[in-house]
Amino acid sequence: MFNRRTFLVLSILLVLVLTLTACGSQETGGSGKDTLVVAQGADPKSLDPHASNDQPSSRVNKQIYNTLVEATEDMEIEPSLAESWEQVDETTWKFKLREGVKFHNGEELKASDVKFSLDRMMNSPEVAHIVGAVESVEIEGDYTVIIKTKEPFAPILAHLAHTAASILNEKAVTEAGDDYQNNPVGTGPFKFVSHDAGDKVTLERFDDYFGETAKVKTLVFRNIPEGTNRTIGLKTGEVDIAYDIEPIDLDKVREDDKLVLIEEESLSTSYIGFNTKKAPFDDVRVRKALNHAINVDEIIEVVLEGAGTKATGPINDKVYGYNQSLSGYEYNPEKAKELLAEAGYPDGFKTSIWTNDNPVRVRIAELVQAQLKEVGVDVTIEEVEWGAYLERTAAGEHDMFILGWVTVTGDADYGLYALFHSSQHGGAGNRTFYTNAEVDQLLDKGRTSIDENERLEAYAKAQEIIVEDAPQIFLYFQTQNAGVQSNIEGFRLHPAGHHKLVNVGFK
Amino acid sequence: MLIPVIIGVTFIVYSIMFFTPGDPALIILGENAPEEQVEKLREEMGLNDPFIIQYLRFLKNALKGDFGRSYSTRKPVFNEVFSRFPATLKLSTAGLLLAVAIGIPIGIISATRQYSLLDSITMVLALLGVSMPNFWLGLMLILLFSVRLGLLPSGGDVGFASLILPAITLGTGVAAIITRMTRSSMLEVIRQDYIRTARAKGVAERRVINKHALKNALIPVVTVIGLQFGYLLGGAVLTETVFSWPGVGRLMVEAIKQKDTPVVLASVIFMSVVFSIVNLLVDILYAFLDPRIKSQYR
């Protein structure tokens, strides 16, 4: 059929393709009962926990590293690398390390590693803000670490439980230099094997783990950016656990007998912020009116396919310091009209709402536009590209904007301070430019007080005032989810989004 | 020619990336990062300099082979792109092989039986193949072979089986183009006098087609194959996205989304160079196929 040369060329190509296929990868996709395949929507940016603070990286780093203390799935602080701790005075915390903890390279965990890690973290632009309150880290012998804060800082433990506060091995980091993220070394239940950029990260059980060793031998994180493809991967059995099933696929997973959909409320809230410096949103009556005019349940139903819970305030019950007595704003267009009339806008007004290209936010904006029209407020939607979005909302150029916040530490301080303290105006987090001296005072008190009850009281009061002042339309707390094969056991969602996999195995 | 083209390409891409709104420092650090950190990083990365300074600095470093570091992973960009290239090369080669294996024989058969029923059917199929968007084809293949039949993996690079569907997706359009090209080129050649002479000599029809006609008909086909291979290497973006294939195309898409300028630039440059090299190889291949071309260069 072909002449000799064409045949030759084709054979060379064939050999090339087979060679490339052979050296490409070992078979990992099969569901051998010792390999757990987890799919998420992006490739980890870095397995150096100080180099990046993105969710996909944290989800992998959580398996490789440990922190001094750890937040459980119920957001309770538990010992991890530190077996005990005490607060010596207002600004000094003393941690006693667990002895005999081994790093993946065989080194033993020493206090010097902890100091090295936290010092390194404080010098990293990506994650320094998480330990912004820390003044210094000192050591006493091999197993005692003393952390001093700049001023009294009550939520310090919650911050040290953040995956960015992972403890690294000093020797491994120094030896690897720039190449560290390709050779991460931690104390966690899984050790690093390989990272095929853009495709997958392979981890292996660490047999000298100080806690109970992992149930599976190999753990693979696959990068499947398209949500639908993650669901398909679940359906075909290529994937054992798929994170973040898209709203549109939820029913497909629910209805499949071989799959289980696990859903739980997360620490992630969505809100519509007002520019409280600008008319008409400088009038609290207008802000309240709009809170009453928005039908949040409809938004949850239509946009999220039910995967959310209506917010009664800025934080939810997963967060320490939540005020349970708040009831939020009920949907009441009549009341909204009354309030608008009272504020001098009986016929409504024209304004704009900003969103980035996130499809969920765009659809929320469309619904909000329709709902506000019913009370006479005429809203135009402006889609702004992400970087510009952050920049321009920080500069206060907006009327209304849709944004989210994740209280990663599970402490009210993280959820309220940046968003509502007047010292945080703009890029620091307070993009509504909300200012209330009493709230400032309460948030300061919550941050610095050592007395738990005093903290809880301060936060309860602060939330009450914030809801009353309504610098935002409080929308919902997103439900996070994962689709899981029914033969998987031991999997639980962590409210912060980085789920522990050490206890996950096959039935 | 290669160098001015690449400099032009980088200038255009750099401007586009530069003038689209969005601050890379903010994208790197995320919405929760404090203002001072962002400003510090901006200074560190030289983002406060004017456009032309930033571009010249990029060019100067690029000429030295230093494409900088990815904004998002902080890894050297060139390694990042290069580590993804085997996947793209594998997929493109497989797609092309498939296209050639299907396209050339069918093209020949069609040409030898011009206006037969078989010819009409293959031409309609070829038209379909050219017109079908490959992301759609990819999804349909996943639906059939992965979801319904459970025969093949739906995505990722997990061994030979995972190569089949993306290769078909990528190869179909090219196969159709090659079929049409082979057919029309064959039709032209078999009307030549020397073919009639060969037949008149009593050479077996099979030999006439395979030996006398095909070799001459292949020259334009090889050009098309070469060009298509270049396109496949650079244009596997959609297929790579649909199949979660970890190649350069998807790296570029992700980089564009994150406004990761160094990665976008390095991918574009890389693709341009690969494309040029493939074209060069095609030119060399001509000489093998057509001795007249070789003699021109003596």
mmCIF file of C-alpha atoms in Angstrom, chain B residues 216 219 286-287 289-297:
data_model
loop_
_atom_site.group_PDB
_atom_site.id
_atom_site.type_symbol
_atom_site.label_atom_id
_atom_site.label_comp_id
_atom_site.label_asym_id
_atom_site.label_seq_id
_atom_site.Cartn_x
_atom_site.Cartn_y
_atom_site.Cartn_z
ATOM 1 C CA ASN B 216 4.115 11.675 -6.798
ATOM 2 C CA ILE B 219 4.183 15.524 -2.059
ATOM 3 C CA TYR B 286 10.435 16.518 0.368
ATOM 4 C CA ALA B 287 13.920 15.817 -0.807
ATOM 5 C CA LEU B 289 10.137 12.040 -1.830
ATOM 6 C CA ASP B 290 11.109 14.102 -4.810
ATOM 7 C CA PRO B 291 14.695 13.883 -6.033
ATOM 8 C CA ARG B 292 14.119 16.984 -8.178
ATOM 9 C CA ILE B 293 13.910 19.103 -5.017
ATOM 10 C CA LYS B 294 17.103 17.615 -3.659
ATOM 11 C CA SER B 295 18.950 18.402 -6.869
ATOM 12 C CA GLN B 296 17.879 22.042 -6.649
ATOM 13 C CA TYR B 297 19.952 22.493 -3.527
#
